[in-house]
CSV table of C-alpha atoms in Angstrom, one decimal:
chain,number,residue,atom,x,y,z
A,1,MET,CA,-15.1,-14.7,20.0
A,2,LYS,CA,-13.6,-12.3,17.6
A,3,HIS,CA,-12.4,-9.9,20.3
A,4,GLU,CA,-10.3,-12.6,22.0
A,5,ASP,CA,-8.8,-13.4,18.7
A,6,THR,CA,-8.1,-9.8,17.8
A,7,LEU,CA,-6.5,-9.5,21.2
A,8,LYS,CA,-4.3,-12.6,20.7
A,9,ARG,CA,-3.1,-11.5,17.2
A,10,LEU,CA,-2.2,-8.0,18.6
A,11,LYS,CA,-0.2,-9.4,21.3
A,12,THR,CA,1.6,-11.7,19.0
A,13,ILE,CA,2.4,-8.7,16.9
A,14,GLU,CA,3.8,-6.9,20.0
A,15,GLY,CA,6.1,-10.0,20.6
A,16,HIS,CA,7.2,-9.8,16.9
A,17,LEU,CA,8.0,-6.1,17.4
A,18,ARG,CA,9.9,-6.6,20.5
A,19,GLY,CA,11.9,-9.1,18.4
A,20,ILE,CA,12.6,-6.5,15.9
A,21,ILE,CA,13.8,-4.0,18.5
A,22,ARG,CA,16.3,-6.6,19.6
A,23,MET,CA,17.4,-7.2,16.1
A,24,VAL,CA,18.2,-3.6,15.7
A,25,GLU,CA,20.0,-3.7,19.2
A,26,GLU,CA,22.0,-6.6,18.2
A,27,ASP,CA,22.9,-5.0,14.8
A,28,ALA,CA,21.0,-7.6,12.6
A,29,TYR,CA,21.2,-7.4,9.0
A,30,CYS,CA,19.2,-4.2,7.6
A,31,ILE,CA,17.3,-6.1,5.0
A,32,ASP,CA,16.2,-8.7,7.6
A,33,ILE,CA,15.1,-6.0,9.8
A,34,ILE,CA,13.0,-4.5,7.0
A,35,ARG,CA,11.5,-7.9,6.1
A,36,GLN,CA,10.2,-8.5,9.6
A,37,ILE,CA,8.8,-4.9,9.9
A,38,GLN,CA,6.9,-5.6,6.4
A,39,ALA,CA,5.8,-9.0,8.2
A,40,VAL,CA,4.4,-7.0,11.1
A,41,GLU,CA,2.4,-4.6,8.7
A,42,ALA,CA,1.0,-7.5,6.9
A,43,ALA,CA,-0.2,-8.9,10.3
A,44,LEU,CA,-1.5,-5.5,11.3
A,45,ASN,CA,-3.4,-5.4,8.0
A,46,LYS,CA,-5.1,-8.5,9.0
A,47,VAL,CA,-6.1,-7.2,12.4
A,48,SER,CA,-7.4,-4.2,10.8
A,49,ALA,CA,-9.7,-6.3,8.2
A,50,GLN,CA,-10.9,-8.4,11.2
A,51,ILE,CA,-12.1,-5.3,13.2
A,52,LEU,CA,-13.5,-3.8,10.1
A,53,GLU,CA,-15.4,-7.2,9.4
A,54,GLY,CA,-16.8,-6.9,12.9
A,55,HIS,CA,-17.8,-3.2,12.6
A,56,LEU,CA,-19.5,-3.7,9.3
A,57,ASN,CA,-21.6,-6.6,10.8
A,58,SER,CA,-22.6,-4.5,13.9
A,59,CYS,CA,-22.3,-0.8,14.0
A,60,VAL,CA,-22.7,-0.3,10.3
A,61,ILE,CA,-25.9,-2.5,10.1
A,62,THR,CA,-27.3,-0.7,13.1
A,63,ALA,CA,-26.8,2.8,11.9
A,64,VAL,CA,-27.8,2.0,8.2
A,65,GLN,CA,-31.1,0.5,9.5
A,66,GLY,CA,-31.5,3.1,12.2
A,67,GLU,CA,-33.6,6.4,12.0
A,68,ASP,CA,-30.9,8.8,12.0
A,69,PRO,CA,-29.8,10.0,8.4
A,70,ALA,CA,-26.9,12.0,10.0
A,71,GLU,CA,-25.4,9.0,11.9
A,72,ARG,CA,-25.8,6.8,8.9
A,73,GLN,CA,-23.7,9.1,6.9
A,74,ARG,CA,-21.1,9.4,9.7
A,75,VAL,CA,-20.8,5.7,9.9
A,76,LEU,CA,-20.4,5.2,6.1
A,77,LYS,CA,-18.0,8.1,5.8
A,78,GLU,CA,-15.9,6.6,8.4
A,79,VAL,CA,-15.7,3.2,6.4
A,80,LEU,CA,-14.7,5.3,3.4
A,81,GLU,CA,-12.0,7.1,5.2
A,82,VAL,CA,-10.4,3.8,6.5
A,83,PHE,CA,-10.4,2.5,2.9
A,84,GLU,CA,-8.7,5.9,1.8
A,85,THR,CA,-6.1,5.7,4.4
A,86,SER,CA,-5.5,1.9,3.5
A,87,THR,CA,-4.4,2.9,0.1
A,88,LYS,CA,-2.0,5.4,1.6
A,89,VAL,CA,-0.1,3.0,4.2
B,1,MET,CA,-22.9,14.0,-11.4
B,2,LYS,CA,-20.4,11.5,-9.8
B,3,HIS,CA,-20.5,9.2,-12.8
B,4,GLU,CA,-19.3,11.8,-15.1
B,5,ASP,CA,-16.5,12.9,-12.8
B,6,THR,CA,-15.4,9.3,-12.4
B,7,LEU,CA,-15.3,9.1,-16.1
B,8,LYS,CA,-13.4,12.2,-16.6
B,9,ARG,CA,-10.7,11.1,-14.0
B,10,LEU,CA,-10.3,7.6,-15.8
B,11,LYS,CA,-9.8,9.5,-19.1
B,12,THR,CA,-7.2,11.8,-17.6
B,13,ILE,CA,-5.5,8.5,-16.2
B,14,GLU,CA,-5.7,7.0,-19.5
B,15,GLY,CA,-4.0,9.9,-21.1
B,16,HIS,CA,-1.4,9.8,-18.3
B,17,LEU,CA,-0.7,6.2,-18.8
B,18,ARG,CA,-0.2,6.9,-22.6
B,19,GLY,CA,2.3,9.6,-21.6
B,20,ILE,CA,4.1,6.8,-19.6
B,21,ILE,CA,4.1,4.5,-22.6
B,22,ARG,CA,5.8,7.3,-24.7
B,23,MET,CA,8.3,7.9,-21.9
B,24,VAL,CA,9.4,4.1,-22.2
B,25,GLU,CA,9.4,4.3,-25.9
B,26,GLU,CA,11.7,7.3,-25.7
B,27,ASP,CA,13.9,5.8,-23.1
B,28,ALA,CA,13.1,8.3,-20.5
B,29,TYR,CA,14.9,8.1,-17.1
B,30,CYS,CA,13.8,5.0,-15.2
B,31,ILE,CA,13.1,6.8,-12.0
B,32,ASP,CA,11.0,9.4,-13.7
B,33,ILE,CA,9.0,6.6,-15.2
B,34,ILE,CA,8.3,5.0,-11.9
B,35,ARG,CA,7.3,8.3,-10.3
B,36,GLN,CA,4.7,8.7,-13.1
B,37,ILE,CA,3.4,5.1,-12.5
B,38,GLN,CA,3.2,5.9,-8.8
B,39,ALA,CA,1.2,9.1,-9.7
B,40,VAL,CA,-1.1,7.0,-11.9
B,41,GLU,CA,-1.6,4.6,-8.9
B,42,ALA,CA,-2.5,7.5,-6.7
B,43,ALA,CA,-5.0,8.8,-9.0
B,44,LEU,CA,-6.7,5.3,-9.4
B,45,ASN,CA,-6.8,5.0,-5.6
B,46,LYS,CA,-9.0,8.3,-5.7
B,47,VAL,CA,-11.1,6.9,-8.3
B,48,SER,CA,-11.7,3.8,-6.3
B,49,ALA,CA,-12.5,5.8,-3.3
B,50,GLN,CA,-15.0,7.8,-5.2
B,51,ILE,CA,-16.8,4.9,-6.6
B,52,LEU,CA,-16.7,3.1,-3.1
B,53,GLU,CA,-18.4,6.4,-1.8
B,54,GLY,CA,-21.1,6.1,-4.4
B,55,HIS,CA,-21.5,2.3,-3.5
B,56,LEU,CA,-21.7,2.8,0.2
B,57,ASN,CA,-24.4,5.5,-0.2
B,58,SER,CA,-26.6,3.5,-2.6
B,59,CYS,CA,-26.2,-0.1,-3.0
B,60,VAL,CA,-25.0,-0.8,0.6
B,61,ILE,CA,-27.7,1.3,2.1
B,62,THR,CA,-30.3,-0.5,-0.1
B,63,ALA,CA,-29.0,-3.9,1.0
B,64,VAL,CA,-28.6,-3.2,4.8
B,65,GLN,CA,-32.0,-1.8,4.9
B,66,GLY,CA,-33.4,-4.7,2.7
B,67,GLU,CA,-35.3,-7.9,3.8
B,68,ASP,CA,-32.6,-10.3,2.6
B,69,PRO,CA,-30.1,-11.2,5.1
B,70,ALA,CA,-27.9,-13.1,2.6
B,71,GLU,CA,-27.8,-10.2,0.2
B,72,ARG,CA,-26.9,-8.0,3.2
B,73,GLN,CA,-24.1,-10.4,4.1
B,74,ARG,CA,-22.9,-10.4,0.4
B,75,VAL,CA,-22.6,-6.5,0.1
B,76,LEU,CA,-20.8,-6.1,3.3
B,77,LYS,CA,-18.5,-8.8,2.6
B,78,GLU,CA,-17.6,-7.2,-0.9
B,79,VAL,CA,-16.8,-3.9,1.1
B,80,LEU,CA,-14.4,-5.9,3.3
B,81,GLU,CA,-12.8,-7.7,0.4
B,82,VAL,CA,-12.1,-4.4,-1.3
B,83,PHE,CA,-10.5,-3.1,1.9
B,84,GLU,CA,-8.4,-6.2,2.2
B,85,THR,CA,-7.1,-6.0,-1.4
B,86,SER,CA,-6.3,-2.2,-0.9
B,87,THR,CA,-3.9,-3.0,1.8
B,88,LYS,CA,-2.1,-5.4,-0.6
B,89,VAL,CA,-1.7,-3.2,-3.7
C,1,MET,CA,23.3,8.3,15.3
C,2,LYS,CA,20.8,6.7,13.1
C,3,HIS,CA,20.7,3.3,15.0
C,4,GLU,CA,19.6,5.2,18.1
C,5,ASP,CA,16.9,7.1,16.4
C,6,THR,CA,15.6,3.7,14.8
C,7,LEU,CA,15.4,2.2,18.3
C,8,LYS,CA,13.7,5.2,19.7
C,9,ARG,CA,11.2,5.1,17.0
C,10,LEU,CA,10.5,1.5,17.4
C,11,LYS,CA,10.0,1.8,21.1
C,12,THR,CA,7.5,4.6,20.5
C,13,ILE,CA,5.7,2.3,18.0
C,14,GLU,CA,5.7,-0.4,20.7
C,15,GLY,CA,4.1,1.8,23.3
C,16,HIS,CA,1.5,2.9,20.5
C,17,LEU,CA,0.7,-0.9,19.8
C,18,ARG,CA,0.4,-1.5,23.7
C,19,GLY,CA,-2.1,1.4,23.6
C,20,ILE,CA,-4.0,-0.3,20.8
C,21,ILE,CA,-4.2,-3.6,22.8
C,22,ARG,CA,-5.7,-1.5,25.7
C,23,MET,CA,-8.2,0.0,23.4
C,24,VAL,CA,-9.3,-3.6,22.2
C,25,GLU,CA,-9.4,-4.6,26.0
C,26,GLU,CA,-11.5,-1.6,26.9
C,27,ASP,CA,-13.7,-2.1,23.7
C,28,ALA,CA,-12.9,1.1,22.1
C,29,TYR,CA,-14.9,2.2,19.0
C,30,CYS,CA,-13.8,-0.1,16.1
C,31,ILE,CA,-12.9,2.6,13.6
C,32,ASP,CA,-10.7,4.5,16.3
C,33,ILE,CA,-8.8,1.2,16.7
C,34,ILE,CA,-8.3,0.9,12.9
C,35,ARG,CA,-7.1,4.4,12.8
C,36,GLN,CA,-4.4,3.8,15.3
C,37,ILE,CA,-3.4,0.6,13.6
C,38,GLN,CA,-3.0,2.6,10.3
C,39,ALA,CA,-0.8,5.0,12.4
C,40,VAL,CA,1.4,2.4,13.4
C,41,GLU,CA,1.8,1.2,10.0
C,42,ALA,CA,2.7,4.7,8.7
C,43,ALA,CA,5.2,4.9,11.5
C,44,LEU,CA,6.7,1.6,10.7
C,45,ASN,CA,7.0,2.6,7.0
C,46,LYS,CA,9.1,5.5,8.1
C,47,VAL,CA,11.4,3.2,10.1
C,48,SER,CA,11.8,1.0,7.2
C,49,ALA,CA,12.7,3.9,4.9
C,50,GLN,CA,15.2,5.0,7.6
C,51,ILE,CA,16.9,1.5,7.7
C,52,LEU,CA,17.0,1.2,3.9
C,53,GLU,CA,18.5,4.6,3.7
C,54,GLY,CA,21.4,3.4,6.0
C,55,HIS,CA,21.6,0.2,4.0
C,56,LEU,CA,22.0,1.9,0.7
C,57,ASN,CA,24.7,4.2,2.1
C,58,SER,CA,26.7,1.5,3.5
C,59,CYS,CA,26.2,-2.2,2.6
C,60,VAL,CA,24.9,-1.5,-1.0
C,61,ILE,CA,27.9,1.0,-1.7
C,62,THR,CA,30.3,-1.5,-0.5
C,63,ALA,CA,28.8,-4.6,-2.5
C,64,VAL,CA,28.5,-2.6,-5.8
C,65,GLN,CA,32.0,-1.2,-5.4
C,66,GLY,CA,33.2,-4.6,-4.3
C,67,GLU,CA,34.9,-7.3,-6.4
C,68,ASP,CA,32.3,-10.0,-6.2
C,69,PRO,CA,29.7,-9.9,-8.8
C,70,ALA,CA,27.4,-12.5,-7.1
C,71,GLU,CA,27.4,-10.5,-3.8
C,72,ARG,CA,26.5,-7.2,-6.0
C,73,GLN,CA,23.6,-9.2,-7.4
C,74,ARG,CA,22.3,-10.4,-4.1
C,75,VAL,CA,22.5,-7.1,-2.5
C,76,LEU,CA,20.7,-5.4,-5.5
C,77,LYS,CA,18.0,-7.9,-5.6
C,78,GLU,CA,17.2,-7.7,-1.9
C,79,VAL,CA,16.6,-3.9,-2.4
C,80,LEU,CA,14.3,-5.0,-5.3
C,81,GLU,CA,12.4,-7.6,-3.2
C,82,VAL,CA,11.9,-5.1,-0.4
C,83,PHE,CA,10.4,-2.6,-3.0
C,84,GLU,CA,8.2,-5.4,-4.4
C,85,THR,CA,7.0,-6.4,-0.9
C,86,SER,CA,6.3,-2.7,0.1
C,87,THR,CA,3.8,-2.5,-2.9
C,88,LYS,CA,1.9,-5.4,-1.4
C,89,VAL,CA,1.6,-4.3,2.3
D,1,MET,CA,14.5,-7.4,-24.0
D,2,LYS,CA,13.4,-5.9,-20.8
D,3,HIS,CA,12.3,-2.7,-22.5
D,4,GLU,CA,10.0,-4.5,-24.9
D,5,ASP,CA,8.5,-6.6,-22.2
D,6,THR,CA,7.8,-3.4,-20.1
D,7,LEU,CA,6.0,-1.7,-23.1
D,8,LYS,CA,3.9,-4.8,-23.7
D,9,ARG,CA,2.9,-4.8,-20.1
D,10,LEU,CA,1.9,-1.2,-20.3
D,11,LYS,CA,0.0,-1.5,-23.4
D,12,THR,CA,-1.9,-4.3,-21.8
D,13,ILE,CA,-2.6,-2.1,-18.8
D,14,GLU,CA,-3.8,0.5,-21.1
D,15,GLY,CA,-6.3,-1.9,-22.6
D,16,HIS,CA,-7.4,-3.0,-19.2
D,17,LEU,CA,-8.0,0.6,-18.2
D,18,ARG,CA,-10.0,1.1,-21.3
D,19,GLY,CA,-12.1,-1.8,-20.4
D,20,ILE,CA,-12.7,-0.2,-17.0
D,21,ILE,CA,-13.8,3.1,-18.7
D,22,ARG,CA,-16.2,1.0,-20.7
D,23,MET,CA,-17.5,-0.6,-17.4
D,24,VAL,CA,-18.2,2.8,-15.9
D,25,GLU,CA,-20.1,4.1,-19.2
D,26,GLU,CA,-22.1,0.9,-19.1
D,27,ASP,CA,-23.0,1.3,-15.4
D,28,ALA,CA,-21.3,-1.9,-14.3
D,29,TYR,CA,-21.4,-3.0,-10.7
D,30,CYS,CA,-19.4,-0.6,-8.4
D,31,ILE,CA,-17.4,-3.4,-6.6
D,32,ASP,CA,-16.5,-4.9,-10.0
D,33,ILE,CA,-15.0,-1.7,-11.3
D,34,ILE,CA,-13.1,-1.2,-8.0
D,35,ARG,CA,-11.8,-4.9,-8.4
D,36,GLN,CA,-10.6,-4.1,-11.8
D,37,ILE,CA,-9.0,-0.8,-10.8
D,38,GLN,CA,-7.2,-2.8,-8.0
D,39,ALA,CA,-6.0,-5.4,-10.6
D,40,VAL,CA,-4.5,-2.5,-12.7
D,41,GLU,CA,-2.6,-1.2,-9.8
D,42,ALA,CA,-1.2,-4.6,-9.1
D,43,ALA,CA,-0.1,-4.8,-12.7
D,44,LEU,CA,1.4,-1.3,-12.5
D,45,ASN,CA,3.5,-2.3,-9.3
D,46,LYS,CA,4.9,-5.3,-11.3
D,47,VAL,CA,5.9,-2.9,-14.0
D,48,SER,CA,7.5,-0.5,-11.6
D,49,ALA,CA,9.4,-3.3,-10.0
D,50,GLN,CA,10.5,-4.5,-13.4
D,51,ILE,CA,11.9,-0.9,-14.2
D,52,LEU,CA,13.6,-0.7,-10.8
D,53,GLU,CA,15.4,-3.8,-11.4
D,54,GLY,CA,16.7,-2.5,-14.6
D,55,HIS,CA,17.7,0.6,-13.0
D,56,LEU,CA,19.5,-1.0,-10.2
D,57,ASN,CA,21.5,-3.2,-12.4
D,58,SER,CA,22.6,-0.4,-14.8
D,59,CYS,CA,22.4,3.4,-13.6
D,60,VAL,CA,22.9,2.5,-9.9
D,61,ILE,CA,25.8,0.3,-10.5
D,62,THR,CA,27.4,2.7,-12.7
D,63,ALA,CA,26.8,5.7,-10.3
D,64,VAL,CA,27.9,3.9,-7.3
D,65,GLN,CA,31.0,2.6,-9.1
D,66,GLY,CA,31.6,6.2,-10.5
D,67,GLU,CA,34.0,8.9,-9.3
D,68,ASP,CA,31.3,11.4,-8.3
D,69,PRO,CA,30.2,11.2,-4.7
D,70,ALA,CA,27.3,13.6,-5.3
D,71,GLU,CA,25.8,11.7,-8.3
D,72,ARG,CA,26.1,8.4,-6.2
D,73,GLN,CA,24.1,10.4,-3.5
D,74,ARG,CA,21.6,11.4,-5.9
D,75,VAL,CA,21.0,8.0,-7.4
D,76,LEU,CA,20.7,6.2,-3.9
D,77,LYS,CA,18.3,8.9,-2.8
D,78,GLU,CA,16.0,8.5,-5.7
D,79,VAL,CA,15.7,4.6,-4.9
D,80,LEU,CA,15.0,5.6,-1.4
D,81,GLU,CA,12.2,8.1,-2.4
D,82,VAL,CA,10.6,5.5,-4.8
D,83,PHE,CA,10.5,3.2,-1.9
D,84,GLU,CA,8.8,5.8,0.4
D,85,THR,CA,6.4,6.6,-2.1
D,86,SER,CA,5.5,3.0,-2.8
D,87,THR,CA,4.6,2.5,1.0
D,88,LYS,CA,2.2,5.4,0.5
D,89,VAL,CA,0.3,4.4,-2.8
């Protein structure tokens, strides 16, 4: 199930982040720390994409096929906002 | 109309890009050139978001409300791919 | 001290990430989860920038002022690579 | 020479951008336009990286090895700012 896989990925990322904290505590080389942070960000991007995929295939379909135009607009606007933010982080 | 506004923005960006080419030809300061490139990228992100907004409110609604599940899947998958790429550029 | 501030930020991010895991476990709204992930990524970007700042003002200065051209090249190349990756995540 | 290669890349990107303008004028499929914009952004990222590489290996070395601490700070701060912006576009 998607849900389980998302959780597993997030817990792996949490472990990765704790490793980065340890690196800072042990005065690891700056560039190595930055690289690990970038790896965590790439992993978070994958989780976001996975969650968005589930969202498109459930809530978005329901809202777009639904009777309520305001709800449809709201749901599509959220997808747009998530895209806009993704081009800024 | 959205279409006109998108074209206008892209033509402004084209002018901006020509300005950057001139900066390189005239040996402008590297950092100033990079900043201008980053400004062009931010402007391109806005155009992408604008086009995606139009797409969500037309093709996506049509496909999701349509009879063809394969077409629906295709259209939602494209939105996801655009999001995935946006987290990488 | 910079080091302490970096650690504090990373620990805050760790707490934020645990909150996201809880949101997934409790079936929070997909878009809210994605927004929180994007907030974590923005916070991680700030940490990276802070670490890079310290690195530029210490290791990079030492290497560039040092006698070893290979070491100088290595250190500058790392800064470039970190920039290149940042445009991809 | 790096300079020539940068110019060549930028002119290719200009042609690419003109192609995108034509796509909008000819009402091409939204997603195809967004994909082309993302390709232009990826190409611009490569140009930025190339310019930064030249900058690190010239101006940055000169400033860091120079006598003026304020100039050194200024140049390193610019590199940091370019990195910070890159994580936002």
